[in-house]
Short mmCIF file of C-alpha atoms in Angstrom, two decimals:
data_model
loop_
_atom_site.label_atom_id
_atom_site.label_comp_id
_atom_site.label_asym_id
_atom_site.label_seq_id
_atom_site.Cartn_x
_atom_site.Cartn_y
_atom_site.Cartn_z
CA UNK A 19 -0.27 0.05 -0.28
CA UNK A 20 2.92 2.75 0.87
CA UNK A 21 3.72 2.29 -3.23
CA UNK A 22 0.91 3.56 -4.22
CA UNK A 23 0.73 6.68 -2.09
CA UNK A 24 3.04 8.33 -4.37
CA UNK A 25 0.68 7.70 -7.59
CA UNK A 26 -2.85 8.29 -6.00
CA UNK A 27 -1.28 11.79 -4.56
CA UNK A 28 -0.30 12.86 -8.01
CA UNK A 29 -3.73 12.03 -9.01
CA UNK A 30 -5.48 13.41 -6.18
CA UNK A 31 -3.57 16.92 -6.57
CA UNK A 32 -4.27 16.47 -10.81
CA UNK A 33 -7.82 16.60 -10.05
CA UNK A 34 -7.20 19.33 -7.23
CA UNK A 35 -5.54 21.61 -9.77
CA UNK A 36 -7.80 20.70 -12.66
CA UNK A 37 -10.85 21.76 -10.42
CA UNK A 38 -8.64 25.06 -9.34
CA UNK A 39 -7.44 26.01 -12.99
CA UNK A 40 -9.49 25.32 -15.38
CA UNK A 41 -8.91 27.40 -17.98
CA UNK A 42 -5.02 26.58 -17.61
CA UNK A 43 -4.96 23.24 -18.30
CA UNK A 44 -2.04 24.05 -21.12
CA UNK A 45 -0.15 25.89 -18.55
CA UNK A 46 -0.81 23.17 -15.60
CA UNK A 47 0.07 20.04 -18.74
CA UNK A 48 3.44 21.82 -19.35
CA UNK A 49 4.30 21.37 -15.51
CA UNK A 50 3.10 18.01 -16.20
CA UNK A 51 5.76 16.81 -18.92
CA UNK A 52 8.60 19.11 -16.93
CA UNK A 53 7.53 17.01 -13.50
CA UNK A 54 8.72 14.06 -15.62
CA UNK A 55 11.89 15.57 -17.54
CA UNK A 56 13.37 16.57 -13.57
CA UNK A 57 12.29 13.14 -12.53
CA UNK A 58 14.74 11.87 -14.89
CA UNK A 59 17.15 14.11 -13.83
CA UNK A 60 16.69 13.23 -10.16
CA UNK A 61 17.25 9.67 -11.06
CA UNK A 62 20.29 10.44 -12.84
CA UNK A 63 21.87 12.75 -10.84
CA UNK A 64 20.04 12.59 -7.10
CA UNK A 65 20.12 9.00 -6.84
CA UNK A 66 23.24 7.78 -8.99
CA UNK A 67 25.15 11.03 -8.60
CA UNK A 68 25.60 11.64 -12.22
CA UNK A 69 26.24 15.08 -13.26
CA UNK A 70 24.87 16.10 -15.98
CA UNK A 71 23.52 19.24 -18.17
CA UNK A 72 22.40 17.60 -21.29
CA UNK A 73 19.47 15.92 -20.32
CA UNK A 74 17.90 17.62 -22.74
CA UNK A 75 19.59 15.69 -25.17
CA UNK A 76 17.01 12.78 -24.32
CA UNK A 77 14.44 15.14 -23.96
CA UNK A 78 14.71 16.02 -27.83
CA UNK A 79 15.94 12.45 -29.25
CA UNK A 80 12.20 11.52 -27.50
CA UNK A 81 10.39 14.47 -29.19
CA UNK A 82 11.86 13.66 -32.90
CA UNK A 83 11.24 9.70 -32.35
CA UNK A 84 7.79 10.30 -31.45
CA UNK A 85 6.71 13.21 -33.59
CA UNK A 86 8.30 11.22 -37.01
CA UNK A 87 6.15 7.78 -35.36
CA UNK A 88 3.22 9.80 -35.72
CA UNK A 89 3.71 11.04 -39.36
CA UNK A 90 5.51 8.04 -40.77
CA UNK A 91 4.23 5.10 -38.99
CA UNK A 92 1.53 5.07 -36.79
CA UNK A 93 -0.30 7.77 -34.92
CA UNK A 94 -1.89 6.03 -31.49
CA UNK A 95 -0.17 8.06 -28.58
CA UNK A 96 1.08 5.04 -26.75
CA UNK A 97 2.93 3.54 -29.08
CA UNK A 98 4.51 7.43 -29.75
CA UNK A 99 5.00 6.78 -26.02
CA UNK A 100 7.31 3.63 -25.95
CA UNK A 101 9.09 4.80 -29.41
CA UNK A 102 10.37 8.17 -27.45
CA UNK A 103 11.31 6.14 -24.87
CA UNK A 104 13.12 3.86 -26.75
CA UNK A 105 14.69 6.92 -28.80
CA UNK A 106 15.72 8.23 -25.11
CA UNK A 107 17.08 5.17 -23.70
CA UNK A 108 19.27 4.44 -26.74
CA UNK A 109 20.70 7.49 -26.72
CA UNK A 110 21.57 7.71 -23.20
CA UNK A 111 23.05 4.16 -23.16
CA UNK A 112 24.80 4.48 -25.88
CA UNK A 113 26.32 8.08 -25.21
CA UNK A 114 26.50 6.73 -21.58
CA UNK A 115 29.17 3.95 -22.26
CA UNK A 116 31.67 6.90 -22.88
CA UNK A 117 30.34 9.51 -20.50
CA UNK A 118 30.38 7.06 -17.68
CA UNK A 119 33.81 6.71 -17.84
CA UNK A 120 34.54 9.97 -16.87
CA UNK A 121 33.28 12.26 -14.33
CA UNK A 122 33.47 15.81 -12.80
CA UNK A 123 33.89 18.82 -14.94
CA UNK A 124 34.76 16.48 -18.16
CA UNK A 125 31.19 14.55 -17.76
CA UNK A 126 29.10 17.84 -17.54
CA UNK A 127 30.89 19.46 -20.59
CA UNK A 128 30.27 16.15 -22.79
CA UNK A 129 26.40 15.88 -21.68
CA UNK A 130 26.30 19.42 -23.21
CA UNK A 131 28.02 18.59 -26.40
CA UNK A 132 25.62 15.41 -26.96
CA UNK A 133 22.68 17.89 -26.49
CA UNK A 134 24.72 20.35 -28.80
CA UNK A 135 25.52 17.44 -31.63
CA UNK A 136 21.92 16.24 -31.62
CA UNK A 137 20.42 19.79 -32.13
CA UNK A 138 22.96 20.30 -35.14
CA UNK A 139 22.22 16.70 -36.51
CA UNK A 140 18.37 17.83 -36.58
CA UNK A 141 19.32 21.14 -38.25
CA UNK A 142 21.08 19.76 -40.94
CA UNK A 143 18.59 16.81 -41.36
CA UNK A 144 15.61 19.62 -42.48
CA UNK A 145 14.29 16.67 -45.24
CA UNK A 146 13.53 14.77 -42.70
CA UNK A 147 12.76 17.00 -39.31
CA UNK A 148 11.83 20.46 -40.88
CA UNK A 149 15.30 22.28 -39.75
CA UNK A 150 14.91 25.46 -37.89
CA UNK A 151 11.19 25.28 -38.84
CA UNK A 152 10.50 22.48 -36.74
CA UNK A 153 8.94 19.01 -37.40
CA UNK A 154 5.20 19.86 -38.21
CA UNK A 155 2.23 17.87 -39.05
CA UNK A 156 2.09 15.74 -36.17
CA UNK A 157 -1.96 14.43 -35.96
CA UNK A 158 -2.22 12.04 -32.99
CA UNK A 159 -5.02 9.38 -32.66
CA UNK A 160 -7.46 9.06 -30.03
CA UNK A 161 -5.78 7.99 -26.76
CA UNK A 162 -7.00 4.66 -26.48
CA UNK A 163 -9.29 4.78 -29.14
CA UNK A 164 -12.03 6.92 -27.82
CA UNK A 165 -10.61 10.48 -26.47
CA UNK A 166 -9.59 12.95 -28.79
CA UNK A 167 -7.19 15.62 -28.14
CA UNK A 168 -9.78 18.64 -27.67
CA UNK A 169 -8.85 22.45 -28.56
CA UNK A 170 -9.36 23.04 -24.46
CA UNK A 171 -6.55 20.51 -23.79
CA UNK A 172 -8.72 18.39 -21.37
CA UNK A 173 -7.27 14.71 -22.65
CA UNK A 174 -3.69 15.71 -23.37
CA UNK A 175 -3.57 16.93 -18.87
CA UNK A 176 -5.17 13.87 -17.83
CA UNK A 177 -3.27 11.82 -20.69
CA UNK A 178 -0.29 13.43 -19.54
CA UNK A 179 -1.28 13.01 -15.71
CA UNK A 180 -1.60 9.36 -16.02
CA UNK A 181 1.45 8.79 -17.71
CA UNK A 182 2.99 10.80 -14.73
CA UNK A 183 1.89 8.60 -12.57
CA UNK A 184 2.83 5.54 -13.61
CA UNK A 185 6.36 6.61 -14.14
CA UNK A 186 6.34 8.43 -10.63
CA UNK A 187 5.20 4.59 -9.06
CA UNK A 188 8.08 2.58 -11.76
CA UNK A 189 10.80 5.18 -9.71
CA UNK A 190 9.40 4.47 -6.59
CA UNK A 191 9.65 0.99 -7.22
CA UNK A 192 13.44 1.39 -8.20
CA UNK A 193 14.48 3.72 -5.86
CA UNK A 194 13.26 1.15 -2.98
CA UNK A 195 14.75 -1.73 -5.00
CA UNK A 196 18.20 -3.38 -4.35
CA UNK A 197 19.33 -1.29 -7.41
CA UNK A 198 18.34 2.05 -5.96
CA UNK A 199 19.94 1.44 -3.01
CA UNK A 200 23.17 0.51 -4.69
CA UNK A 201 22.95 3.55 -6.88
CA UNK A 202 22.70 5.37 -3.75
CA UNK A 203 26.12 3.76 -2.01
CA UNK A 204 27.65 4.47 -5.53
CA UNK A 205 26.24 8.42 -5.44
CA UNK A 206 27.96 8.14 -1.39
CA UNK A 207 31.13 6.42 -1.39
CA UNK A 208 31.92 4.92 -5.31
CA UNK A 209 35.12 3.36 -3.53
CA UNK A 210 32.99 1.63 -0.75
CA UNK A 211 30.86 -0.05 -3.68
CA UNK A 212 33.98 -1.09 -6.02
CA UNK A 213 35.51 -2.63 -2.71
CA UNK A 214 31.89 -4.82 -1.99
CA UNK A 215 32.60 -5.94 -5.82
CA UNK A 216 29.35 -3.74 -7.29
CA UNK A 217 29.62 -3.26 -10.77
CA UNK A 218 29.59 0.78 -10.68
CA UNK A 219 30.42 1.04 -14.56
CA UNK A 220 27.65 -1.10 -15.75
CA UNK A 221 24.86 -0.06 -13.06
CA UNK A 222 26.13 3.98 -13.74
CA UNK A 223 25.30 3.43 -17.84
CA UNK A 224 22.23 1.54 -16.89
CA UNK A 225 21.14 4.46 -14.33
CA UNK A 226 21.74 7.17 -17.13
CA UNK A 227 20.03 4.93 -19.70
CA UNK A 228 16.61 4.65 -17.99
CA UNK A 229 16.70 7.98 -16.66
CA UNK A 230 17.16 8.73 -20.61
CA UNK A 231 14.46 6.94 -21.13
CA UNK A 232 11.57 8.82 -19.17
CA UNK A 233 12.69 12.11 -20.23
CA UNK A 234 12.70 10.52 -23.65
CA UNK A 235 8.77 9.96 -22.78
CA UNK A 236 8.51 13.68 -21.48
CA UNK A 237 9.51 14.62 -25.34
CA UNK A 238 6.95 12.40 -27.10
CA UNK A 239 4.48 13.97 -24.61
CA UNK A 240 5.52 17.13 -26.01
CA UNK A 241 5.60 15.94 -29.26
CA UNK A 242 2.03 14.88 -29.14
CA UNK A 243 0.48 17.34 -27.16
CA UNK A 244 1.76 20.29 -28.82
CA UNK A 245 2.15 18.99 -32.57
CA UNK A 246 5.38 20.84 -32.77
CA UNK A 247 9.19 19.66 -32.15
CA UNK A 248 11.45 22.44 -32.53
CA UNK A 249 15.32 22.40 -31.96
CA UNK A 250 14.29 24.37 -28.45
CA UNK A 251 13.80 20.52 -27.24
CA UNK A 252 17.86 20.22 -27.30
CA UNK A 253 18.24 23.39 -25.72
CA UNK A 254 21.02 23.79 -23.01
CA UNK A 255 18.65 26.47 -21.31
CA UNK A 256 16.26 23.47 -20.90
CA UNK A 257 18.29 20.85 -19.43
CA UNK A 258 19.51 23.88 -16.59
CA UNK A 259 16.05 25.24 -15.94
CA UNK A 260 15.18 21.55 -14.76
CA UNK A 261 18.81 21.30 -12.56
CA UNK A 262 17.17 24.60 -10.79
CA UNK A 263 14.07 22.79 -10.65
CA UNK A 264 15.54 19.91 -9.05
CA UNK A 265 18.12 21.85 -6.78
CA UNK A 266 14.45 23.67 -5.59
CA UNK A 267 12.88 21.06 -4.54
CA UNK A 268 16.01 18.78 -2.92
CA UNK A 269 17.87 15.95 -4.80
CA UNK A 270 17.18 12.03 -4.79
CA UNK A 271 13.69 12.50 -2.82
CA UNK A 272 11.58 12.23 -6.18
CA UNK A 273 8.89 14.71 -4.38
CA UNK A 274 11.46 17.23 -4.55
CA UNK A 275 11.60 17.27 -8.57
CA UNK A 276 7.49 17.64 -7.96
CA UNK A 277 7.87 20.92 -5.84
CA UNK A 278 10.44 22.09 -6.87
CA UNK A 279 9.24 22.07 -10.89
CA UNK A 280 5.58 23.28 -9.74
CA UNK A 281 7.13 26.10 -7.54
CA UNK A 282 10.25 27.18 -9.98
CA UNK A 283 7.28 27.01 -13.44
CA UNK A 284 4.52 28.82 -10.78
CA UNK A 285 6.58 31.58 -9.55
CA UNK A 286 8.24 31.92 -13.12
CA UNK A 287 4.65 32.63 -15.06
CA UNK A 288 3.50 34.52 -12.26
CA UNK A 289 6.35 36.96 -12.35
CA UNK A 290 6.87 37.13 -15.91
CA UNK A 291 3.60 38.22 -16.55
CA UNK A 292 3.73 40.78 -13.65
CA UNK A 293 7.28 42.20 -15.16
CA UNK A 294 8.99 40.72 -18.28
CA UNK A 295 11.65 42.63 -18.06
CA UNK A 296 12.67 41.77 -14.50
CA UNK A 297 11.05 38.51 -13.28
CA UNK A 298 15.07 36.76 -13.43
CA UNK A 299 15.38 38.87 -10.44
CA UNK A 300 12.72 37.01 -8.82
CA UNK A 301 13.84 33.40 -9.91
CA UNK A 302 17.32 34.28 -8.58
CA UNK A 303 16.50 35.39 -5.22
CA UNK A 304 14.35 32.46 -5.10
CA UNK A 305 17.01 30.31 -5.84
CA UNK A 306 19.94 31.99 -3.52
CA UNK A 307 17.72 31.66 -0.45
CA UNK A 308 16.88 27.75 -1.37
CA UNK A 309 20.66 27.34 -1.56
CA UNK A 310 21.92 29.37 1.23
CA UNK A 311 18.90 28.27 3.33
CA UNK A 312 17.38 25.12 2.76
CA UNK A 313 20.95 23.26 1.46
CA UNK A 314 18.04 19.99 1.06
CA UNK A 315 15.81 22.14 -0.76
CA UNK A 316 12.18 22.79 -0.39
CA UNK A 317 11.32 19.77 0.60
CA UNK A 318 13.47 19.52 3.91
CA UNK A 319 11.06 23.04 4.83
CA UNK A 320 8.72 21.08 7.11
CA UNK A 321 11.99 19.65 8.74
CA UNK A 322 13.40 22.88 9.73
CA UNK A 323 10.42 24.40 10.90
CA UNK A 324 9.60 21.67 13.11
CA UNK A 325 13.98 22.00 14.68
CA UNK A 326 13.11 25.94 14.47
CA UNK A 327 9.88 25.83 16.67
CA UNK A 328 11.44 23.23 18.91
CA UNK A 329 14.70 25.17 19.06
CA UNK A 330 12.83 28.10 19.93
CA UNK A 331 10.38 26.40 22.68
CA UNK A 332 12.69 24.97 24.53
CA UNK A 333 14.86 28.27 24.52
CA UNK A 334 11.76 29.80 26.22
CA UNK A 335 11.65 26.85 29.07
#
């Protein structure tokens, strides 16, 4: 039962958001998709300790793969998700064979390079991808043959929420499995894990590939819902924003990815609407406050407040 708590909570929050903001479904859907991308980064960075700024590479690969699959092969949404996941996993797995042999700044720079190479390939293959104009003409069939993608965005929203619940449940199982626990051990002390005979390199590559598959699913959702794929799916800014969201919420706990994404995108949306020129100041101030006062992320706020309350009560007595 405890393993079902996360997905059930995701659905409950989705229902509440739908009831409270019925005219902002497009924005809510973008939040859900971004949560998927940040969750993939949490698996790679928060759980396995793999430093990366190129998660957009797998996101873009999944988006282009799902879009091309829908145009030329089959427009079924679930089949497109599977294709996007395979594309993201394949790119992460193949590049991970090289990347996981490095670490630190070298690893970070190489992950950025992979995303930039993918962007250039997509730009050059104009006959296939549309180049700088983007991949257009994506028309999806109804979800499960019953629910059409409507103009209001209700089907897209619930479709994205259902995918998020499934992925979140999968990540909960992975984090609690022996494989997930070994990834935590590799993150905390690779020397000790190597001393007990753990195959560090293989598990890091596998974790990177799984994270790539989830990022590919997020990209596929974007392609199916927006019916457009642009070169921006490979943008460095996307990977950087995902990292900021994860840091805000807290790494390695899954729920931190959800909290950080919701807060970042809500503040971003509100601040940009109120002041289109200085909204970055608000984002920067928020990130600095969290880094200085809550190094573990916003997910640790209840614990910090509890300690503060107990400390004040003891001082008063």
